[in-house]
PDB file of C-alpha atoms in Angstrom:
ATOM      1  CA  MET A   1      13.049  -8.795   6.233  1.00 90.00           C
ATOM      2  CA  THR A   2      11.342  -8.492   2.928  1.00 94.00           C
ATOM      3  CA  VAL A   3      12.986  -6.925  -0.137  1.00 96.00           C
ATOM      4  CA  PHE A   4      11.156  -5.628  -3.194  1.00 96.00           C
ATOM      5  CA  ARG A   5      12.765  -4.545  -6.475  1.00 96.00           C
ATOM      6  CA  TYR A   6      11.717  -1.317  -8.112  1.00 96.00           C
ATOM      7  CA  HIS A   7       9.523  -1.617 -11.185  1.00 91.00           C
ATOM      8  CA  ALA A   8       9.181   0.572 -14.263  1.00 88.00           C
ATOM      9  CA  GLN A   9       6.340   3.054 -14.122  1.00 79.00           C
ATOM     10  CA  PRO A  10       3.380   1.830 -16.192  1.00 74.00           C
ATOM     11  CA  ASP A  11       3.274   5.134 -18.062  1.00 77.00           C
ATOM     12  CA  GLY A  12       6.019   4.002 -20.453  1.00 80.00           C
ATOM     13  CA  SER A  13       8.550   6.556 -19.172  1.00 84.00           C
ATOM     14  CA  GLY A  14      11.057   3.904 -18.097  1.00 83.00           C
ATOM     15  CA  ARG A  15      11.355   5.496 -14.604  1.00 90.00           C
ATOM     16  CA  LYS A  16      11.681   2.954 -11.807  1.00 93.00           C
ATOM     17  CA  ARG A  17       9.564   3.316  -8.723  1.00 94.00           C
ATOM     18  CA  PRO A  18       9.360   1.453  -5.332  1.00 96.00           C
ATOM     19  CA  TYR A  19       6.533  -1.110  -5.499  1.00 95.00           C
ATOM     20  CA  ALA A  20       5.760  -3.711  -2.829  1.00 96.00           C
ATOM     21  CA  GLN A  21       3.778  -6.959  -3.181  1.00 97.00           C
ATOM     22  CA  VAL A  22       0.959  -6.672  -0.680  1.00 97.00           C
ATOM     23  CA  VAL A  23      -1.962  -9.057   0.076  1.00 97.00           C
ATOM     24  CA  LEU A  24      -5.058  -7.153   1.129  1.00 97.00           C
ATOM     25  CA  THR A  25      -7.803  -8.981   3.041  1.00 97.00           C
ATOM     26  CA  TYR A  26     -11.290  -7.645   3.760  1.00 97.00           C
ATOM     27  CA  ARG A  27     -13.969  -9.889   5.248  1.00 95.00           C
ATOM     28  CA  ARG A  28     -12.279 -13.123   4.170  1.00 94.00           C
ATOM     29  CA  ARG A  29     -11.651 -11.933   0.614  1.00 97.00           C
ATOM     30  CA  THR A  30      -8.117 -11.397  -0.586  1.00 97.00           C
ATOM     31  CA  TYR A  31      -6.515  -9.403  -3.348  1.00 97.00           C
ATOM     32  CA  GLU A  32      -2.801  -9.489  -4.245  1.00 97.00           C
ATOM     33  CA  ALA A  33      -1.462  -6.195  -5.447  1.00 94.00           C
ATOM     34  CA  GLN A  34       1.691  -4.325  -6.454  1.00 94.00           C
ATOM     35  CA  MET A  35       1.380  -1.113  -4.458  1.00 95.00           C
ATOM     36  CA  LEU A  36       3.438   2.009  -5.038  1.00 95.00           C
ATOM     37  CA  VAL A  37       5.366   2.664  -1.732  1.00 96.00           C
ATOM     38  CA  ASP A  38       4.804   6.368  -1.039  1.00 94.00           C
ATOM     39  CA  SER A  39       6.391   7.762   2.091  1.00 92.00           C
ATOM     40  CA  GLY A  40       4.649  11.083   1.407  1.00 90.00           C
ATOM     41  CA  ALA A  41       1.190   9.581   1.543  1.00 91.00           C
ATOM     42  CA  ASP A  42      -0.468   9.658   4.929  1.00 90.00           C
ATOM     43  CA  VAL A  43      -2.834   6.802   4.088  1.00 92.00           C
ATOM     44  CA  SER A  44      -2.941   3.851   1.703  1.00 95.00           C
ATOM     45  CA  LEU A  45      -5.236   4.140  -1.343  1.00 95.00           C
ATOM     46  CA  ILE A  46      -7.009   1.337  -3.132  1.00 96.00           C
ATOM     47  CA  PRO A  47      -8.969   1.736  -6.409  1.00 96.00           C
ATOM     48  CA  PHE A  48     -12.726   1.427  -6.538  1.00 96.00           C
ATOM     49  CA  ALA A  49     -12.526  -1.849  -8.578  1.00 96.00           C
ATOM     50  CA  VAL A  50     -10.210  -3.456  -6.039  1.00 97.00           C
ATOM     51  CA  GLY A  51     -12.577  -2.539  -3.204  1.00 97.00           C
ATOM     52  CA  VAL A  52     -15.468  -4.087  -5.102  1.00 96.00           C
ATOM     53  CA  ASP A  53     -13.456  -7.260  -5.651  1.00 96.00           C
ATOM     54  CA  LEU A  54     -12.849  -7.377  -1.920  1.00 97.00           C
ATOM     55  CA  GLY A  55     -16.629  -7.041  -1.218  1.00 97.00           C
ATOM     56  CA  MET A  56     -16.595  -3.410  -0.089  1.00 97.00           C
ATOM     57  CA  ARG A  57     -19.751  -1.333  -0.534  1.00 95.00           C
ATOM     58  CA  GLN A  58     -20.964   2.036   0.540  1.00 93.00           C
ATOM     59  CA  HIS A  59     -23.297   1.828   3.512  1.00 91.00           C
ATOM     60  CA  SER A  60     -26.669   3.595   3.409  1.00 93.00           C
ATOM     61  CA  GLY A  61     -26.136   7.224   4.381  1.00 93.00           C
ATOM     62  CA  GLU A  62     -22.370   6.927   4.596  1.00 93.00           C
ATOM     63  CA  PRO A  63     -20.797  10.205   3.464  1.00 95.00           C
ATOM     64  CA  VAL A  64     -17.929  10.264   1.019  1.00 96.00           C
ATOM     65  CA  ARG A  65     -14.826  11.997   2.350  1.00 95.00           C
ATOM     66  CA  TYR A  66     -12.179  13.861   0.351  1.00 94.00           C
ATOM     67  CA  LEU A  67      -8.413  13.592   0.611  1.00 90.00           C
ATOM     68  CA  ARG A  68      -6.077  16.177  -0.822  1.00 87.00           C
ATOM     69  CA  GLY A  69      -2.686  15.316  -2.275  1.00 74.00           C
ATOM     70  CA  ALA A  70      -0.371  15.759  -5.220  1.00 69.00           C
ATOM     71  CA  GLY A  71      -3.117  14.278  -7.474  1.00 68.00           C
ATOM     72  CA  GLY A  72      -5.733  16.808  -6.309  1.00 79.00           C
ATOM     73  CA  ARG A  73      -8.927  16.084  -4.433  1.00 87.00           C
ATOM     74  CA  VAL A  74      -9.855  12.395  -4.180  1.00 90.00           C
ATOM     75  CA  PRO A  75     -13.250  11.034  -3.041  1.00 94.00           C
ATOM     76  CA  VAL A  76     -12.818   8.117  -0.608  1.00 95.00           C
ATOM     77  CA  LEU A  77     -14.472   5.877   1.994  1.00 97.00           C
ATOM     78  CA  PRO A  78     -12.343   4.704   4.921  1.00 96.00           C
ATOM     79  CA  ARG A  79     -12.055   0.943   5.448  1.00 97.00           C
ATOM     80  CA  ARG A  80     -10.090  -1.281   7.803  1.00 96.00           C
ATOM     81  CA  VAL A  81      -8.260  -4.093   6.060  1.00 97.00           C
ATOM     82  CA  THR A  82      -5.471  -6.538   6.783  1.00 96.00           C
ATOM     83  CA  LEU A  83      -2.342  -5.863   4.763  1.00 96.00           C
ATOM     84  CA  ARG A  84       0.287  -8.623   4.521  1.00 96.00           C
ATOM     85  CA  ILE A  85       3.785  -7.559   3.623  1.00 96.00           C
ATOM     86  CA  GLY A  86       6.090 -10.582   3.416  1.00 94.00           C
ATOM     87  CA  GLU A  87       5.035 -12.854   6.263  1.00 94.00           C
ATOM     88  CA  HIS A  88       3.687 -10.051   8.429  1.00 94.00           C
ATOM     89  CA  PRO A  89      -0.044  -9.207   8.592  1.00 94.00           C
ATOM     90  CA  LEU A  90      -1.231  -5.927  10.064  1.00 93.00           C
ATOM     91  CA  ARG A  91      -4.528  -4.107  10.448  1.00 93.00           C
ATOM     92  CA  ALA A  92      -4.651  -0.731   8.793  1.00 93.00           C
ATOM     93  CA  GLN A  93      -7.078   1.841   7.596  1.00 94.00           C
ATOM     94  CA  VAL A  94      -7.101   2.444   3.887  1.00 95.00           C
ATOM     95  CA  ALA A  95      -8.914   4.957   1.704  1.00 95.00           C
ATOM     96  CA  TRP A  96     -11.161   3.226  -0.867  1.00 96.00           C
ATOM     97  CA  VAL A  97     -11.171   5.595  -3.808  1.00 95.00           C
ATOM     98  CA  GLN A  98     -14.648   6.380  -5.156  1.00 95.00           C
ATOM     99  CA  ASP A  99     -13.800   7.436  -8.717  1.00 91.00           C
ATOM    100  CA  SER A 100     -12.052   5.769 -11.622  1.00 87.00           C
ATOM    101  CA  SER A 101      -8.517   6.536 -10.418  1.00 84.00           C
ATOM    102  CA  PRO A 102      -6.236   3.482 -10.603  1.00 85.00           C
ATOM    103  CA  LEU A 103      -4.273   4.498  -7.471  1.00 79.00           C
ATOM    104  CA  LEU A 104      -2.820   1.594  -5.505  1.00 92.00           C
ATOM    105  CA  ILE A 105      -0.633   3.398  -2.949  1.00 94.00           C
ATOM    106  CA  LEU A 106       0.934   2.020   0.202  1.00 96.00           C
ATOM    107  CA  GLY A 107       1.103   5.051   2.533  1.00 93.00           C
ATOM    108  CA  ARG A 108       2.579   5.541   5.974  1.00 91.00           C
ATOM    109  CA  SER A 109      -0.488   4.862   8.156  1.00 87.00           C
ATOM    110  CA  GLY A 110      -0.302   1.312   9.442  1.00 80.00           C
ATOM    111  CA  ALA A 111       2.546  -0.054   7.381  1.00 86.00           C
ATOM    112  CA  PHE A 112       5.293   2.366   8.371  1.00 89.00           C
ATOM    113  CA  SER A 113       4.440   2.069  12.099  1.00 87.00           C
ATOM    114  CA  ARG A 114       5.172  -1.675  11.936  1.00 91.00           C
ATOM    115  CA  PHE A 115       8.148  -1.651   9.599  1.00 93.00           C
ATOM    116  CA  SER A 116      11.445   0.089   9.077  1.00 92.00           C
ATOM    117  CA  VAL A 117      11.212   1.036   5.385  1.00 94.00           C
ATOM    118  CA  GLU A 118      14.430   1.794   3.585  1.00 95.00           C
ATOM    119  CA  PHE A 119      14.520   3.076   0.025  1.00 96.00           C
ATOM    120  CA  ARG A 120      17.779   1.924  -1.576  1.00 96.00           C
ATOM    121  CA  GLU A 121      17.627   4.051  -4.701  1.00 94.00           C
ATOM    122  CA  PHE A 122      21.123   3.125  -5.837  1.00 94.00           C
ATOM    123  CA  GLU A 123      20.101  -0.550  -5.921  1.00 95.00           C
ATOM    124  CA  TYR A 124      16.479  -0.028  -7.008  1.00 96.00           C
ATOM    125  CA  MET A 125      15.159  -1.861  -4.025  1.00 96.00           C
ATOM    126  CA  THR A 126      12.956  -1.239  -0.931  1.00 96.00           C
ATOM    127  CA  VAL A 127      13.724  -3.099   2.265  1.00 95.00           C
ATOM    128  CA  PHE A 128      10.878  -3.717   4.775  1.00 95.00           C
ATOM    129  CA  ARG A 129      12.113  -4.836   8.202  1.00 92.00           C
ATOM    130  CA  HIS A 130       9.392  -5.712  10.670  1.00 91.00           C
ATOM    131  CA  VAL A 131       9.803  -4.167  14.114  1.00 87.00           C
ATOM    132  CA  GLY A 132      10.575  -7.700  15.450  1.00 84.00           C
ATOM    133  CA  GLU A 133      13.436  -8.027  12.970  1.00 80.00           C
ATOM    134  CA  LEU A 134      15.324  -4.764  13.528  1.00 79.00           C
ATOM    135  CA  ASP A 135      18.415  -6.571  14.827  1.00 74.00           C
ATOM    136  CA  ALA A 136      18.768  -8.403  11.443  1.00 57.00           C
ATOM    137  CA  PRO A 137      21.532  -7.119   9.187  1.00 63.00           C
ATOM    138  CA  LEU A 138      20.729  -5.380   5.923  1.00 66.00           C
ATOM    139  CA  PRO A 139      20.737  -7.573   2.749  1.00 67.00           C
ATOM    140  CA  ALA A 140      23.992  -7.669   0.740  1.00 67.00           C
ATOM    141  CA  GLN A 141      24.180  -5.596  -2.415  1.00 62.00           C
ATOM    142  CA  ALA A 142      22.640  -7.545  -5.302  1.00 55.00           C
TER     143      ALA A 142
END
Protein backbone atom coordinates (compact mmCIF):
# COMPACT_ATOMS: atom_id res chain seq x y z
CA MET A 1 0.00 0.00 0.00
CA THR A 2 1.27 3.46 -0.91
CA VAL A 3 -0.13 6.64 0.58
CA PHE A 4 0.30 10.12 -0.88
CA ARG A 5 -0.60 13.38 0.83
CA TYR A 6 -2.50 16.01 -1.11
CA HIS A 7 -0.49 19.08 -2.20
CA ALA A 8 -1.53 22.67 -2.71
CA GLN A 9 -2.37 23.61 -6.29
CA PRO A 10 0.56 25.45 -7.93
CA ASP A 11 -1.80 28.26 -8.98
CA GLY A 12 -1.57 29.87 -5.54
CA SER A 13 -5.24 29.23 -4.69
CA GLY A 14 -4.37 27.14 -1.64
CA ARG A 15 -6.67 24.31 -2.80
CA LYS A 16 -5.30 20.86 -2.07
CA ARG A 17 -5.32 18.23 -4.79
CA PRO A 18 -4.39 14.52 -4.94
CA TYR A 19 -0.87 14.12 -6.32
CA ALA A 20 1.12 10.88 -6.54
CA GLN A 21 4.88 10.41 -6.80
CA VAL A 22 5.39 8.39 -9.99
CA VAL A 23 8.57 7.24 -11.72
CA LEU A 24 8.18 7.11 -15.50
CA THR A 25 10.57 4.99 -17.57
CA TYR A 26 10.90 5.05 -21.34
CA ARG A 27 13.73 3.22 -23.11
CA ARG A 28 15.94 3.11 -20.00
CA ARG A 29 15.49 6.80 -19.16
CA THR A 30 13.60 7.72 -16.01
CA TYR A 31 11.78 10.79 -14.80
CA GLU A 32 10.36 11.24 -11.30
CA ALA A 33 7.19 13.30 -11.22
CA GLN A 34 4.36 14.52 -9.02
CA MET A 35 1.29 13.63 -11.08
CA LEU A 36 -2.23 14.89 -10.42
CA VAL A 37 -4.41 11.82 -9.78
CA ASP A 38 -7.47 12.35 -11.98
CA SER A 39 -10.13 9.65 -11.86
CA GLY A 40 -12.01 11.50 -14.62
CA ALA A 41 -9.12 11.25 -17.09
CA ASP A 42 -9.18 8.21 -19.35
CA VAL A 43 -5.45 8.37 -20.06
CA SER A 44 -2.35 9.75 -18.35
CA LEU A 45 -0.82 12.89 -19.83
CA ILE A 46 2.81 13.95 -19.80
CA PRO A 47 4.10 17.33 -20.96
CA PHE A 48 6.18 17.76 -24.09
CA ALA A 49 9.35 18.65 -22.10
CA VAL A 50 9.06 15.52 -19.94
CA GLY A 51 8.74 13.34 -23.05
CA VAL A 52 11.84 14.97 -24.54
CA ASP A 53 13.74 14.33 -21.28
CA LEU A 54 12.69 10.68 -21.56
CA GLY A 55 14.00 10.49 -25.15
CA MET A 56 10.65 10.52 -26.93
CA ARG A 57 10.43 11.87 -30.45
CA GLN A 58 7.85 12.04 -33.19
CA HIS A 59 8.46 9.37 -35.81
CA SER A 60 8.52 10.33 -39.48
CA GLY A 61 4.97 10.47 -40.79
CA GLU A 62 3.43 9.81 -37.37
CA PRO A 63 0.15 11.72 -37.11
CA VAL A 64 -0.69 13.81 -34.07
CA ARG A 65 -3.92 12.75 -32.37
CA TYR A 66 -6.27 14.96 -30.39
CA LEU A 67 -7.87 14.29 -27.02
CA ARG A 68 -10.84 16.21 -25.72
CA GLY A 69 -11.33 16.98 -22.05
CA ALA A 70 -12.15 19.71 -19.58
CA GLY A 71 -9.10 21.64 -20.82
CA GLY A 72 -10.27 21.56 -24.44
CA ARG A 73 -8.61 19.85 -27.38
CA VAL A 74 -5.06 18.59 -26.68
CA PRO A 75 -2.59 17.41 -29.38
CA VAL A 76 -0.86 14.16 -28.30
CA LEU A 77 1.23 11.22 -29.43
CA PRO A 78 0.56 7.86 -27.71
CA ARG A 79 3.53 6.18 -26.03
CA ARG A 80 3.98 3.08 -23.85
CA VAL A 81 5.94 3.68 -20.68
CA THR A 82 6.57 1.98 -17.37
CA LEU A 83 4.98 3.77 -14.42
CA ARG A 84 6.18 2.93 -10.92
CA ILE A 85 3.83 3.76 -8.09
CA GLY A 86 5.38 2.83 -4.77
CA GLU A 87 7.18 -0.45 -5.39
CA HIS A 88 4.91 -1.54 -8.23
CA PRO A 89 5.89 -1.05 -11.89
CA LEU A 90 3.30 -1.35 -14.64
CA ARG A 91 3.24 -0.82 -18.38
CA ALA A 92 0.74 1.79 -19.53
CA GLN A 93 -0.07 3.93 -22.51
CA VAL A 94 0.29 7.65 -21.92
CA ALA A 95 -0.49 10.64 -24.09
CA TRP A 96 2.61 12.75 -24.76
CA VAL A 97 1.26 16.31 -25.09
CA GLN A 98 2.55 18.15 -28.18
CA ASP A 99 2.03 21.74 -27.06
CA SER A 100 3.34 23.82 -24.15
CA SER A 101 0.74 22.57 -21.66
CA PRO A 102 2.34 21.60 -18.34
CA LEU A 103 -0.16 18.76 -17.74
CA LEU A 104 1.15 15.86 -15.67
CA ILE A 105 -1.95 13.76 -15.07
CA LEU A 106 -2.25 10.20 -13.84
CA GLY A 107 -5.42 8.91 -15.50
CA ARG A 108 -7.34 5.66 -15.16
CA SER A 109 -5.84 3.68 -18.06
CA GLY A 110 -3.17 1.36 -16.72
CA ALA A 111 -2.87 2.61 -13.15
CA PHE A 112 -6.47 2.17 -12.03
CA SER A 113 -6.64 -1.36 -13.45
CA ARG A 114 -3.74 -2.44 -11.22
CA PHE A 115 -4.58 -0.49 -8.06
CA SER A 116 -7.51 0.20 -5.81
CA VAL A 117 -7.36 4.00 -5.55
CA GLU A 118 -9.07 5.64 -2.61
CA PHE A 119 -9.43 9.40 -2.30
CA ARG A 120 -9.61 10.23 1.41
CA GLU A 121 -10.63 13.89 1.09
CA PHE A 122 -11.23 14.32 4.81
CA GLU A 123 -7.58 13.39 5.48
CA TYR A 124 -6.07 14.92 2.32
CA MET A 125 -4.57 11.63 1.23
CA THR A 126 -4.82 9.17 -1.64
CA VAL A 127 -4.30 5.48 -0.95
CA PHE A 128 -3.02 3.18 -3.71
CA ARG A 129 -3.41 -0.52 -2.96
CA HIS A 130 -1.95 -2.86 -5.55
CA VAL A 131 -4.27 -5.71 -6.57
CA GLY A 132 -1.93 -8.10 -4.75
CA GLU A 133 -2.40 -6.15 -1.51
CA LEU A 134 -6.18 -5.90 -1.36
CA ASP A 135 -6.39 -7.94 1.84
CA ALA A 136 -4.21 -5.37 3.68
CA PRO A 137 -6.06 -3.07 6.10
CA LEU A 138 -6.41 0.64 5.34
CA PRO A 139 -3.87 2.95 7.04
CA ALA A 140 -4.82 4.52 10.35
CA GLN A 141 -5.94 8.13 10.37
CA ALA A 142 -2.90 10.44 10.51
